[in-house]
Amino acid sequence: MTDKDANLVSTEQLSEMTGKTTYATPIFGSYAADVEMPETKLNNDPIEPRIAKEMISEYLSTEGNAHQNLCTFVQTYMEPEATQLMADTLEKNAIDKDEYPMTADLENRCVAIIENLWHADQNEQPMGTSTVGSSEACMLGGLAALFRWKALAKKAGIDIYSEHRPNLVISSGYQVCWEKFCRYWDIEMRLVPMDKDHLYLNPDEAMKYVDDHTICVVTILGITYTGRYDDVKGMDAALTEYNKTAAVPVRIHVDAASGGFIAPFIEPDLEWDFRLENVWSISTSGHKYGLVYPGIGWIIWRSKEALPEDLIFWVSYLGGQEATMAINFSRSASQIVGQYYVFMRNGFEGYKEIQMRTMDVAHHLVEGIKEMGLFEMYEEATECPILCWSLKEDAGKKWTLYDLDDRLRMHGWQVPAYPLPVDMEDITCQRIVCRADLSMTMADKFLKDMAAEIKNLDNATVIGSADTNISNKKFDHSGR
Ligand SMILES: Cc1ncc(COP(=O)(O)O)c(C=O)c1O
């Protein structure tokens, strides 16, 4: 018997204690104080809902304040009305369009609204769907490209079963979902290196990787670790030229996980979307700058031709014929309802105002961090509200960004330090992703805390710093 077992309350004791507990008993005066939270095996007996809720809430409350997590792109605030609406619709199954036709209608409206934001031409019959997030949406974009390539390559007499695998061209700043896609479907991932002068996909360089076995070029809006946009227009022009003589034309999938809901509002004249002829599919995360809690994503194909029939499944379910083109099947429709709420609530101008304010906060942080005089800025929220910096080589500090990362956590801030991707991994960066719930006041508090911790680090003798930490860290393609 372990010490832990010795402390456990027996079923008899528990039922006696439960019997004495009434709804009027304060939670921590009740038997709850002695109930173990199950770890590997169900407890024998049920407990009151209020007690289960309180215990789990307490347990979760130890993991930090989401608003201070400055490394995540994912929404950490929605209005109470939205939260209520989403809670009220949790039981609706998004896939069950026959039982929930009005919910399905809201999904179709969201798809149409996004098509409009991204300048899809209705004459080309664009199609789209919601997904769990960008990862699923990217998988679908990649799969459509693979299926299109197989059909066209066969027609062009290319041996698609040869040892020469199909490939996908993307910058080395890719998000991990693309590595997953390539591994799951046995695609060669051709990484176009970035350098200090090109912290995004360089179209001329990318073209060196394109051949008859290329299923698509993926451009990113923006790159996970800096927020910089790939040059989609430049890539489109290069492919237009290439496609004039190509055996198999190569198209673009834009992974607009974060930029898909920023560019239309902040830079409406920037051409990155279906205005460009080779952009055949675009994915985004509704739960990033789409302003909805996780998990929701979207993918749109520019035309019927862009989405091969083989990827559409017609499911006979509960009396109806439903088209499903997502990988996932059942999930709650509450995020779709949440997305529609934010669209309806904000309108174009409301979204614009939120994204502009978020950009203002990001620029304020850029200025504050630059004023400290110690950091080289790699990204100054030029396109997305994301900033990224490294410690200047001549800063003359004994500490590293890993040390600063640790110290900031003491104030609740999460601003992880990490090395840049291949060919630049000797540079260590810190990144802040500003979201709508990071106010100017909070940004000022962050700058104050950062300045104080720099002072503390300067004054401290840093034991076992930099080198030991760096050796354990790798560029994290998840980006979060
Ligand atoms: C460029 C990019 N693509 C895809 C993803 C994956 O997004 P999700 O978490 O919505 O699956 C991310 C997440 O950070 C991203 O930055």
XYZ file of N, CA, C and O in Angstrom, residues 167 169-171 190-193 200-211 214 217-219 235 238-239:
108
model
N 6.616 16.259 -55.227
C 7.218 17.150 -54.227
C 6.375 18.402 -54.007
O 5.512 18.732 -54.824
N 6.931 22.516 -52.703
C 7.966 23.543 -52.482
C 7.456 24.560 -51.463
O 6.344 25.091 -51.612
N 8.266 24.810 -50.445
C 7.843 25.692 -49.342
C 9.102 26.281 -48.680
O 10.187 25.688 -48.793
N 8.966 27.390 -47.988
C 10.157 27.959 -47.331
C 10.492 27.176 -46.063
O 9.628 26.491 -45.506
N 10.372 20.043 -50.360
C 11.537 20.786 -50.850
C 11.585 22.139 -50.154
O 10.742 23.008 -50.407
N 12.566 22.283 -49.294
C 12.648 23.484 -48.463
C 13.519 24.549 -49.116
O 14.687 24.302 -49.419
N 12.940 25.712 -49.321
C 13.704 26.829 -49.873
C 14.292 27.584 -48.684
O 13.550 28.078 -47.831
N 15.627 27.626 -48.594
C 16.226 28.258 -47.405
C 15.932 29.752 -47.335
O 15.750 30.400 -48.365
N 11.580 35.239 -45.811
C 10.350 34.755 -46.434
C 10.756 34.082 -47.735
O 11.927 34.131 -48.135
N 9.781 33.485 -48.416
C 10.088 32.737 -49.643
C 10.548 33.686 -50.749
O 9.847 34.644 -51.081
N 11.702 33.375 -51.298
C 12.236 34.158 -52.400
C 11.814 33.466 -53.705
O 12.267 32.360 -53.993
N 10.914 34.082 -54.499
C 10.365 33.401 -55.683
C 11.439 32.879 -56.642
O 11.317 31.764 -57.156
N 12.494 33.680 -56.877
C 13.534 33.223 -57.823
C 14.197 31.965 -57.304
O 14.451 31.010 -58.049
N 14.467 31.969 -56.016
C 15.108 30.812 -55.404
C 14.138 29.618 -55.445
O 14.531 28.496 -55.774
N 12.862 29.877 -55.145
C 11.865 28.799 -55.096
C 11.747 28.103 -56.448
O 11.581 26.875 -56.516
N 11.847 28.869 -57.550
C 11.680 28.280 -58.887
C 12.741 27.224 -59.180
O 12.519 26.329 -59.990
N 13.890 27.316 -58.485
C 14.947 26.317 -58.713
C 14.513 24.940 -58.219
O 15.106 23.925 -58.544
N 13.487 24.920 -57.372
C 13.043 23.657 -56.768
C 11.818 23.064 -57.484
O 11.376 21.984 -57.163
N 11.263 23.818 -58.433
C 10.024 23.394 -59.104
C 10.363 22.523 -60.316
O 11.253 22.851 -61.091
N 9.646 21.387 -60.468
C 9.806 20.567 -61.673
C 8.490 19.867 -61.992
O 7.458 20.163 -61.387
N 6.272 18.610 -59.116
C 5.838 19.546 -58.060
C 4.307 19.613 -58.032
O 3.678 19.964 -59.037
N 3.261 24.970 -54.989
C 4.147 25.781 -54.147
C 3.258 26.316 -53.027
O 2.138 26.787 -53.281
N 3.739 26.194 -51.795
C 2.985 26.752 -50.674
C 3.616 28.085 -50.299
O 4.827 28.159 -50.054
N 2.807 29.124 -50.294
C 3.293 30.412 -49.786
C 2.614 30.657 -48.447
O 1.491 30.195 -48.222
N 5.674 35.139 -56.607
C 5.616 33.695 -56.875
C 4.626 33.423 -58.005
O 4.873 32.595 -58.885
N 6.192 34.353 -61.300
C 7.204 33.366 -61.720
C 6.518 32.105 -62.244
O 6.942 31.517 -63.252
N 5.426 31.695 -61.612
C 4.740 30.474 -62.048
C 3.967 30.701 -63.351
O 3.856 29.782 -64.179
